[in-house]
Amino acid sequence: MALTPDEYYAHALAAADEDRRLPLARMTEWDISPFDPEGLRVSPLRPPVVPEPPRHGEDPADCKSCELRDEGIWFTDNWRLNRVQGVGVPLALMLRPRDHYDMADLTDDLAAELGVLSTHLVRHIQALPNIGRAHVYRLGDGGAHLHVWFFARPAGQRQMLGSWLMVWDDLMPEYPAEPADADAQVVADALIASYGGSREPTS
Ligand SMILES: [Zn+2]
């Protein structure tokens, strides 16, 4: 039988110390961890909050993504693409449906488009000579409107492999905007050539 939220919390507490801190393990011991285990400690566990508070934009009337449906560097009738500014990686792009959907609410036709578009985006980002790999993330704990992240890992940065990339991104100084904009345009143009769409909204 699945653990309830409170049972899951009790299960975690049983592995924690008297300050409710879990021991360091697994990822913090990888040599790609951005943190030296010496002096590092885990935050005290907090109890579950059920029901969970609403995310931003649960009501489409208050949703920023819906308001900005015509903002971006590439568009179809259904999708738009933005460059995410203020990041440490060389390029971060975000793909969103132009209308209000969370991932679980996509029609099968939109879900199929998302799969093909994600594949084309990964291909075009990885074709950039300064990029080692494109990582794809759908999280959705902050905003209700589906937003899929494409994070480009800098070529040769073996220390940034894998799931710590987003933390390294946050630690790194901001990547200069001019080359990031130029690379974003290369990706948008390649997407127009391989998939369709346009640089400006047409609907
Ligand atoms: Zn929305």
Coordinates of N, CA and C and ligand atoms in Angstrom, one line a residue:
M1 N 0.9 -1.2 0.0 CA 0.0 0.0 0.0 C 0.9 1.2 0.0
A2 N 0.5 2.2 -0.8 CA 1.3 3.4 -0.9 C 1.3 4.2 0.4
L3 N 2.4 4.9 0.7 CA 2.5 5.7 1.9 C 1.7 6.9 1.8
T4 N 1.0 7.3 2.8 CA 0.3 8.6 2.8 C 1.3 9.7 2.9
P5 N 1.0 11.0 2.6 CA 2.0 12.1 2.8 C 2.6 12.1 4.2
D6 N 1.8 11.9 5.3 CA 2.4 11.9 6.6 C 3.2 10.6 6.9
E7 N 2.8 9.5 6.3 CA 3.7 8.3 6.4 C 5.0 8.4 5.7
Y8 N 4.9 9.1 4.5 CA 6.2 9.3 3.8 C 7.1 10.2 4.6
Y9 N 6.6 11.2 5.2 CA 7.4 12.1 6.0 C 8.0 11.4 7.2
A10 N 7.2 10.5 7.9 CA 7.7 9.7 9.0 C 8.8 8.8 8.5
H11 N 8.6 8.2 7.4 CA 9.6 7.3 6.8 C 10.9 8.0 6.6
A12 N 10.9 9.3 6.1 CA 12.1 10.1 5.9 C 12.7 10.5 7.2
L13 N 11.9 10.9 8.2 CA 12.4 11.3 9.5 C 13.1 10.1 10.2
A14 N 12.7 8.9 9.9 CA 13.3 7.7 10.6 C 14.8 7.6 10.1
A15 N 15.1 8.2 8.9 CA 16.5 8.1 8.4 C 17.3 9.4 8.8
A16 N 16.7 10.4 9.4 CA 17.3 11.6 9.7 C 17.8 11.7 11.1
D17 N 18.6 12.7 11.4 CA 19.2 12.9 12.8 C 18.2 13.7 13.7
E18 N 18.7 14.0 14.9 CA 17.7 14.7 15.8 C 17.3 16.1 15.3
D19 N 18.1 16.6 14.4 CA 17.7 17.9 13.8 C 16.9 17.8 12.5
R20 N 16.4 16.6 12.3 CA 15.6 16.2 11.1 C 16.5 16.4 9.8
R21 N 17.8 16.2 9.9 CA 18.7 16.3 8.7 C 19.0 14.9 8.3
L22 N 18.8 14.7 6.9 CA 19.3 13.4 6.3 C 20.8 13.5 6.1
P23 N 21.4 12.3 6.1 CA 22.8 12.3 5.8 C 23.1 12.6 4.3
L24 N 24.3 13.1 4.0 CA 24.6 13.3 2.6 C 24.7 11.9 1.9
A25 N 24.4 11.8 0.7 CA 24.4 10.5 0.0 C 24.4 10.7 -1.5
R26 N 24.7 9.6 -2.2 CA 24.5 9.5 -3.7 C 25.0 10.8 -4.4
M27 N 24.1 11.6 -4.8 CA 24.4 12.7 -5.8 C 25.5 13.6 -5.2
T28 N 25.5 13.9 -3.9 CA 26.5 14.8 -3.3 C 27.9 14.1 -3.3
E29 N 27.9 12.8 -3.5 CA 29.2 12.1 -3.5 C 29.8 12.0 -4.9
W30 N 28.9 12.3 -6.0 CA 29.4 12.2 -7.3 C 30.5 13.3 -7.6
D31 N 31.4 13.0 -8.5 CA 32.5 14.0 -8.7 C 32.0 15.1 -9.6
I32 N 30.7 15.0 -10.1 CA 30.1 16.2 -10.8 C 29.3 17.1 -9.9
S33 N 29.2 16.7 -8.6 CA 28.5 17.6 -7.7 C 29.2 19.0 -7.6
P34 N 28.4 20.1 -7.6 CA 29.1 21.4 -7.5 C 29.5 21.7 -6.0
F35 N 29.2 20.8 -5.1 CA 29.4 21.1 -3.7 C 30.4 20.1 -3.1
D36 N 31.4 20.6 -2.4 CA 32.3 19.8 -1.6 C 31.6 19.2 -0.4
P37 N 31.5 17.9 -0.3 CA 30.8 17.3 0.9 C 31.3 17.9 2.2
E38 N 32.6 18.2 2.3 CA 33.2 18.8 3.5 C 32.4 20.1 3.9
G39 N 31.8 20.1 5.0 CA 31.1 21.3 5.4 C 29.6 21.4 4.9
L40 N 29.2 20.5 4.0 CA 27.9 20.6 3.5 C 26.9 19.8 4.4
R41 N 25.7 20.3 4.6 CA 24.7 19.6 5.3 C 23.4 19.7 4.7
V42 N 22.5 18.8 5.0 CA 21.1 18.7 4.4 C 20.2 19.6 5.2
S43 N 19.3 20.3 4.5 CA 18.3 21.1 5.3 C 17.4 20.2 6.1
P44 N 16.9 20.7 7.3 CA 16.0 19.9 8.1 C 14.7 19.6 7.3
L45 N 14.2 18.4 7.4 CA 13.0 18.0 6.7 C 11.8 18.8 7.2
R46 N 10.9 19.1 6.3 CA 9.7 19.8 6.7 C 8.5 18.9 6.4
P47 N 7.4 19.1 7.3 CA 6.3 18.2 7.1 C 5.5 18.5 5.8
P48 N 4.7 17.6 5.3 CA 3.9 17.9 4.0 C 2.9 18.9 4.3
V49 N 2.5 19.6 3.2 CA 1.4 20.6 3.2 C 0.3 20.0 2.2
V50 N -0.8 19.6 2.8 CA -1.8 19.0 2.0 C -3.2 19.6 2.4
P51 N -4.0 20.1 1.5 CA -3.7 20.1 0.1 C -2.6 21.1 -0.3
E52 N -2.0 21.0 -1.4 CA -0.9 21.9 -1.8 C -1.5 23.2 -2.2
P53 N -0.8 24.3 -1.9 CA -1.3 25.6 -2.4 C -1.3 25.7 -3.9
P54 N -2.2 26.6 -4.5 CA -2.2 26.7 -5.9 C -0.9 27.3 -6.5
R55 N -0.6 26.9 -7.7 CA 0.5 27.4 -8.5 C 0.1 28.7 -9.2
H56 N 1.1 29.4 -9.7 CA 0.8 30.6 -10.5 C 0.0 30.2 -11.7
G57 N -1.1 30.9 -12.1 CA -1.8 30.7 -13.3 C -2.7 29.5 -13.3
E58 N -3.2 29.0 -12.1 CA -4.1 27.9 -12.2 C -5.4 28.4 -12.9
D59 N -5.7 29.7 -12.7 CA -6.9 30.3 -13.4 C -6.3 31.0 -14.7
P60 N -6.6 30.6 -15.9 CA -6.1 31.2 -17.1 C -6.2 32.7 -17.1
A61 N -7.2 33.2 -16.4 CA -7.5 34.7 -16.4 C -6.3 35.4 -15.7
D62 N -5.6 34.7 -14.8 CA -4.4 35.3 -14.1 C -3.1 34.8 -14.6
C63 N -3.1 34.2 -15.7 CA -1.9 33.4 -16.2 C -1.0 34.3 -17.0
K64 N 0.3 34.5 -16.6 CA 1.2 35.4 -17.3 C 1.6 34.8 -18.7
S65 N 1.7 33.4 -18.7 CA 2.0 32.8 -20.0 C 0.9 33.0 -21.0
C66 N -0.3 33.1 -20.6 CA -1.4 33.3 -21.6 C -1.4 34.8 -22.0
E67 N -1.0 35.7 -21.1 CA -0.9 37.1 -21.4 C 0.2 37.3 -22.5
L68 N 1.3 36.6 -22.4 CA 2.4 36.8 -23.3 C 2.4 35.8 -24.5
R69 N 1.2 35.4 -24.9 CA 1.1 34.4 -26.0 C 1.8 34.8 -27.3
D70 N 2.0 36.1 -27.5 CA 2.6 36.6 -28.7 C 4.1 37.0 -28.5
E71 N 4.7 36.6 -27.4 CA 6.1 37.0 -27.1 C 7.0 35.8 -27.4
G72 N 8.1 36.0 -28.1 CA 9.0 34.9 -28.4 C 9.8 35.1 -29.6
I73 N 10.6 34.0 -29.9 CA 11.5 34.1 -31.1 C 11.0 33.1 -32.2
W74 N 10.0 32.3 -31.9 CA 9.5 31.4 -32.9 C 8.1 31.0 -32.5
F75 N 7.2 30.8 -33.6 CA 5.8 30.6 -33.3 C 5.2 29.6 -34.3
T76 N 4.2 28.9 -33.9 CA 3.2 28.3 -34.7 C 1.8 28.7 -34.2
D77 N 0.7 28.3 -34.7 CA -0.6 28.6 -34.2 C -0.7 28.1 -32.7
N78 N 0.0 27.0 -32.4 CA -0.1 26.3 -31.1 C 1.0 26.5 -30.1
W79 N 2.2 26.8 -30.6 CA 3.4 26.8 -29.8 C 4.2 28.1 -29.9
R80 N 4.9 28.5 -28.9 CA 5.9 29.6 -29.0 C 7.2 29.2 -28.2
L81 N 8.3 29.8 -28.7 CA 9.6 29.5 -28.1 C 10.2 30.8 -27.6
N82 N 10.8 30.8 -26.4 CA 11.5 32.0 -25.9 C 13.0 31.6 -25.6
R83 N 13.8 32.6 -25.6 CA 15.1 32.4 -24.9 C 15.0 32.9 -23.5
V84 N 15.4 32.0 -22.5 CA 15.4 32.4 -21.1 C 16.6 33.2 -20.8
Q85 N 16.4 34.4 -20.3 CA 17.5 35.3 -20.0 C 18.0 35.2 -18.6
G86 N 19.2 35.6 -18.4 CA 19.8 35.6 -17.0 C 20.3 34.2 -16.6
V87 N 20.7 33.4 -17.5 CA 21.1 32.0 -17.1 C 22.6 31.9 -17.3
G88 N 23.2 30.9 -16.7 CA 24.7 30.7 -16.7 C 25.1 29.8 -17.9
V89 N 24.2 28.9 -18.3 CA 24.6 28.1 -19.5 C 24.5 28.9 -20.8
P90 N 25.2 28.4 -21.8 CA 25.2 29.3 -23.1 C 23.9 29.5 -23.7
L91 N 22.9 28.6 -23.5 CA 21.6 28.8 -24.1 C 20.6 28.0 -23.3
A92 N 19.4 28.7 -22.9 CA 18.3 28.0 -22.3 C 17.1 28.5 -23.1
L93 N 16.3 27.6 -23.6 CA 15.1 27.9 -24.4 C 13.9 27.4 -23.6
M94 N 12.7 28.0 -23.8 CA 11.5 27.5 -23.2 C 10.4 27.4 -24.3
L95 N 9.8 26.2 -24.3 CA 8.7 26.0 -25.3 C 7.4 25.9 -24.5
R96 N 6.4 26.6 -25.0 CA 5.1 26.7 -24.3 C 4.0 26.6 -25.3
P97 N 2.8 25.9 -25.0 CA 1.6 26.1 -25.8 C 1.2 27.5 -25.7
R98 N 0.6 28.1 -26.8 CA 0.2 29.5 -26.8 C -1.1 29.6 -26.0
D99 N -2.0 28.5 -26.0 CA -3.2 28.5 -25.2 C -2.9 27.8 -23.9
H100 N -3.8 27.9 -23.0 CA -3.6 27.5 -21.6 C -3.8 25.9 -21.4
Y101 N -2.7 25.2 -21.4 CA -2.7 23.8 -21.1 C -1.6 23.5 -20.1
D102 N -1.8 22.6 -19.2 CA -0.7 21.9 -18.5 C -0.5 20.6 -19.3
M103 N 0.6 20.0 -18.9 CA 1.0 18.8 -19.8 C 0.0 17.7 -19.8
A104 N -0.6 17.5 -18.6 CA -1.6 16.4 -18.5 C -2.9 16.7 -19.3
D105 N -3.1 18.0 -19.6 CA -4.3 18.4 -20.3 C -4.1 18.5 -21.8
L106 N -2.9 18.3 -22.4 CA -2.7 18.4 -23.8 C -3.6 17.4 -24.6
T107 N -4.1 17.8 -25.7 CA -4.8 16.8 -26.6 C -3.7 15.9 -27.1
D108 N -4.1 14.8 -27.7 CA -3.1 13.8 -28.3 C -2.4 14.5 -29.5
D109 N -3.1 15.3 -30.2 CA -2.5 16.0 -31.3 C -1.4 17.0 -30.8
L110 N -1.7 17.7 -29.8 CA -0.7 18.7 -29.2 C 0.4 17.9 -28.6
A111 N 0.1 16.8 -27.9 CA 1.2 16.0 -27.3 C 2.1 15.4 -28.4
A112 N 1.6 15.0 -29.5 CA 2.4 14.5 -30.6 C 3.3 15.7 -31.2
E113 N 2.7 16.9 -31.3 CA 3.5 18.0 -31.7 C 4.6 18.3 -30.8
L114 N 4.3 18.2 -29.5 CA 5.4 18.5 -28.5 C 6.5 17.5 -28.6
G115 N 6.2 16.2 -28.9 CA 7.3 15.2 -29.0 C 8.1 15.5 -30.2
V116 N 7.5 15.9 -31.3 CA 8.3 16.1 -32.5 C 9.1 17.4 -32.4
L117 N 8.5 18.4 -31.8 CA 9.2 19.7 -31.6 C 10.3 19.6 -30.7
S118 N 10.1 18.8 -29.6 CA 11.2 18.6 -28.6 C 12.4 18.0 -29.3
T119 N 12.1 17.0 -30.1 CA 13.2 16.3 -30.8 C 13.9 17.2 -31.8
H120 N 13.2 18.0 -32.5 CA 13.9 18.9 -33.4 C 14.7 20.0 -32.6
L121 N 14.2 20.4 -31.5 CA 14.9 21.4 -30.7 C 16.2 20.9 -30.2
V122 N 16.1 19.6 -29.7 CA 17.3 19.0 -29.2 C 18.4 18.9 -30.3
R123 N 17.9 18.4 -31.4 CA 18.8 18.3 -32.6 C 19.5 19.6 -33.0
H124 N 18.7 20.7 -33.0 CA 19.3 21.9 -33.5 C 20.2 22.6 -32.4
I125 N 19.8 22.4 -31.1 CA 20.7 23.0 -30.1 C 22.0 22.2 -30.0
Q126 N 21.9 20.9 -30.2 CA 23.2 20.1 -30.1 C 24.0 20.3 -31.4
A127 N 23.5 20.9 -32.4 CA 24.3 21.1 -33.6 C 25.1 22.4 -33.4
L128 N 24.8 23.2 -32.4 CA 25.7 24.4 -32.2 C 27.1 23.9 -31.7
P129 N 28.1 24.5 -32.3 CA 29.5 23.9 -32.0 C 29.9 24.1 -30.5
N130 N 29.3 25.1 -29.8 CA 29.7 25.3 -28.4 C 28.9 24.5 -27.4
I131 N 28.0 23.6 -27.9 CA 27.1 22.9 -27.0 C 27.5 21.4 -27.0
G132 N 27.5 20.9 -25.7 CA 27.8 19.4 -25.6 C 26.6 18.6 -25.6
R133 N 25.5 19.1 -25.0 CA 24.2 18.3 -25.0 C 23.1 19.3 -24.6
A134 N 21.9 18.9 -25.2 CA 20.7 19.7 -24.8 C 19.9 18.8 -23.8
H135 N 19.6 19.4 -22.6 CA 18.8 18.7 -21.6 C 17.4 19.2 -21.7
V136 N 16.4 18.3 -21.4 CA 15.0 18.7 -21.5 C 14.3 18.5 -20.2
Y137 N 13.6 19.5 -19.6 CA 13.0 19.4 -18.3 C 11.6 19.9 -18.4
R138 N 10.6 19.1 -17.9 CA 9.3 19.6 -17.6 C 9.1 19.4 -16.1
L139 N 8.9 20.5 -15.4 CA 8.8 20.4 -13.9 C 7.4 20.8 -13.5
G140 N 7.0 22.1 -13.6 CA 5.6 22.5 -13.4 C 5.2 22.7 -12.0
D141 N 6.1 22.8 -11.0 CA 5.6 23.0 -9.7 C 5.4 24.5 -9.4
G142 N 5.9 25.4 -10.3 CA 5.7 26.8 -10.0 C 4.6 27.4 -10.8
G143 N 4.5 27.1 -12.1 CA 3.4 27.6 -13.0 C 2.6 26.5 -13.5
A144 N 1.3 26.8 -13.7 CA 0.3 25.9 -14.1 C 0.3 25.7 -15.7
H145 N 0.8 26.7 -16.4 CA 0.8 26.7 -17.8 C 2.1 25.9 -18.3
L146 N 1.9 24.9 -19.1 CA 3.1 24.0 -19.5 C 4.2 24.8 -20.0
H147 N 5.4 24.6 -19.5 CA 6.6 25.2 -20.0 C 7.7 24.2 -19.9
V148 N 8.3 23.9 -21.1 CA 9.3 22.9 -21.2 C 10.7 23.6 -21.4
W149 N 11.6 23.2 -20.5 CA 13.0 23.9 -20.6 C 13.9 23.0 -21.4
F150 N 14.7 23.7 -22.2 CA 15.8 23.1 -23.0 C 17.1 23.8 -22.5
F151 N 17.9 23.1 -21.8 CA 19.1 23.6 -21.2 C 20.3 23.1 -22.0
A152 N 21.1 24.0 -22.6 CA 22.3 23.6 -23.4 C 23.5 23.6 -22.5
R153 N 24.1 22.3 -22.4 CA 25.3 22.2 -21.6 C 26.5 22.6 -22.4
P154 N 27.4 23.5 -21.8 CA 28.6 23.9 -22.6 C 29.5 22.8 -23.0
A155 N 30.0 22.8 -24.2 CA 30.8 21.7 -24.7 C 32.0 21.5 -23.9
G156 N 32.4 20.3 -23.6 CA 33.6 20.0 -22.9 C 33.5 20.1 -21.4
Q157 N 32.4 20.7 -20.8 CA 32.3 20.9 -19.4 C 31.8 19.6 -18.8
R158 N 32.8 18.6 -18.6 CA 32.5 17.3 -18.1 C 32.0 17.4 -16.6
Q159 N 32.4 18.5 -15.9 CA 31.9 18.6 -14.5 C 30.4 19.0 -14.4
M160 N 29.8 19.4 -15.6 CA 28.4 19.8 -15.6 C 27.5 18.7 -16.2
L161 N 28.1 17.5 -16.3 CA 27.2 16.4 -16.8 C 26.0 16.1 -15.9
G162 N 24.9 15.7 -16.6 CA 23.8 15.1 -15.8 C 23.0 16.1 -15.0
S163 N 22.4 15.5 -14.0 CA 21.3 16.2 -13.3 C 21.7 17.3 -12.4
W164 N 23.0 17.6 -12.2 CA 23.4 18.8 -11.5 C 23.5 20.0 -12.4
L165 N 23.2 19.8 -13.7 CA 23.4 21.0 -14.6 C 22.7 22.2 -14.2
M166 N 21.4 22.0 -13.8 CA 20.6 23.2 -13.4 C 21.2 23.9 -12.2
V167 N 21.8 23.2 -11.3 CA 22.4 23.9 -10.1 C 23.7 24.6 -10.5
W168 N 24.5 23.9 -11.4 CA 25.7 24.6 -11.9 C 25.3 25.9 -12.7
D169 N 24.2 25.8 -13.4 CA 23.7 27.0 -14.2 C 23.4 28.1 -13.2
D170 N 22.8 27.8 -12.1 CA 22.5 28.9 -11.1 C 23.8 29.5 -10.5
L171 N 24.8 28.6 -10.4 CA 26.1 29.1 -9.7 C 26.9 29.9 -10.7
M172 N 26.8 29.6 -12.0 CA 27.7 30.2 -13.0 C 27.3 31.7 -13.2
P173 N 28.3 32.6 -13.5 CA 27.9 33.9 -13.9 C 27.1 34.0 -15.1
E174 N 26.3 35.0 -15.3 CA 25.4 35.1 -16.4 C 26.2 35.1 -17.8
Y175 N 25.7 34.2 -18.7 CA 26.3 34.1 -20.0 C 25.9 35.4 -20.8
P176 N 26.9 35.9 -21.6 CA 26.6 37.2 -22.3 C 25.3 37.0 -23.2
A177 N 24.5 38.1 -23.3 CA 23.2 38.0 -24.0 C 23.4 37.9 -25.5
E178 N 24.5 38.6 -26.0 CA 24.6 38.8 -27.5 C 24.8 37.4 -28.2
P179 N 25.8 36.6 -27.7 CA 26.0 35.3 -28.4 C 24.8 34.3 -28.1
A180 N 24.1 34.5 -26.9 CA 23.0 33.6 -26.6 C 21.8 34.0 -27.6
D181 N 21.6 35.3 -27.8 CA 20.6 35.7 -28.8 C 20.9 35.1 -30.2
A182 N 22.1 35.2 -30.6 CA 22.5 34.8 -31.9 C 22.3 33.3 -32.0
D183 N 22.7 32.5 -31.0 CA 22.5 31.0 -31.0 C 21.0 30.7 -31.0
A184 N 20.2 31.5 -30.3 CA 18.8 31.2 -30.2 C 18.2 31.5 -31.6
Q185 N 18.6 32.4 -32.4 CA 18.1 32.7 -33.7 C 18.5 31.6 -34.7
V186 N 19.8 31.0 -34.5 CA 20.2 29.9 -35.3 C 19.2 28.7 -35.1
V187 N 18.9 28.5 -33.8 CA 18.0 27.4 -33.5 C 16.6 27.6 -34.1
A188 N 16.1 28.9 -33.9 CA 14.7 29.2 -34.5 C 14.7 29.1 -36.0
D189 N 15.7 29.5 -36.7 CA 15.8 29.4 -38.1 C 15.8 27.9 -38.5
A190 N 16.6 27.1 -37.8 CA 16.7 25.7 -38.1 C 15.4 25.0 -37.9
L191 N 14.6 25.5 -36.9 CA 13.3 24.9 -36.6 C 12.3 25.3 -37.7
I192 N 12.4 26.5 -38.2 CA 11.5 26.9 -39.3 C 11.8 26.0 -40.5
A193 N 13.1 25.7 -40.8 CA 13.5 24.9 -41.9 C 13.0 23.5 -41.7
S194 N 13.2 22.9 -40.5 CA 12.9 21.5 -40.3 C 11.5 21.2 -40.0
Y195 N 10.8 22.1 -39.4 CA 9.4 21.8 -38.8 C 8.4 22.8 -39.4
G196 N 8.7 24.1 -39.6 CA 7.8 25.1 -40.0 C 7.7 26.2 -38.9
G197 N 6.6 27.0 -38.9 CA 6.5 28.1 -38.0 C 7.2 29.3 -38.6
S198 N 7.2 30.4 -37.7 CA 7.8 31.6 -38.2 C 8.3 32.4 -37.0
R199 N 9.1 33.5 -37.3 CA 9.7 34.3 -36.3 C 8.7 35.2 -35.6
E200 N 7.6 35.5 -36.3 CA 6.6 36.3 -35.7 C 5.3 35.6 -35.6
P201 N 4.4 35.9 -34.6 CA 3.1 35.2 -34.6 C 2.2 35.6 -35.8
T202 N 1.6 34.6 -36.3 CA 0.8 34.8 -37.5 C -0.7 34.6 -37.2
S203 N -1.0 34.3 -35.9 CA -2.4 34.1 -35.6 C -2.6 34.6 -34.2
Ligands
ZN1 ZN -1.9 30.1 -19.3

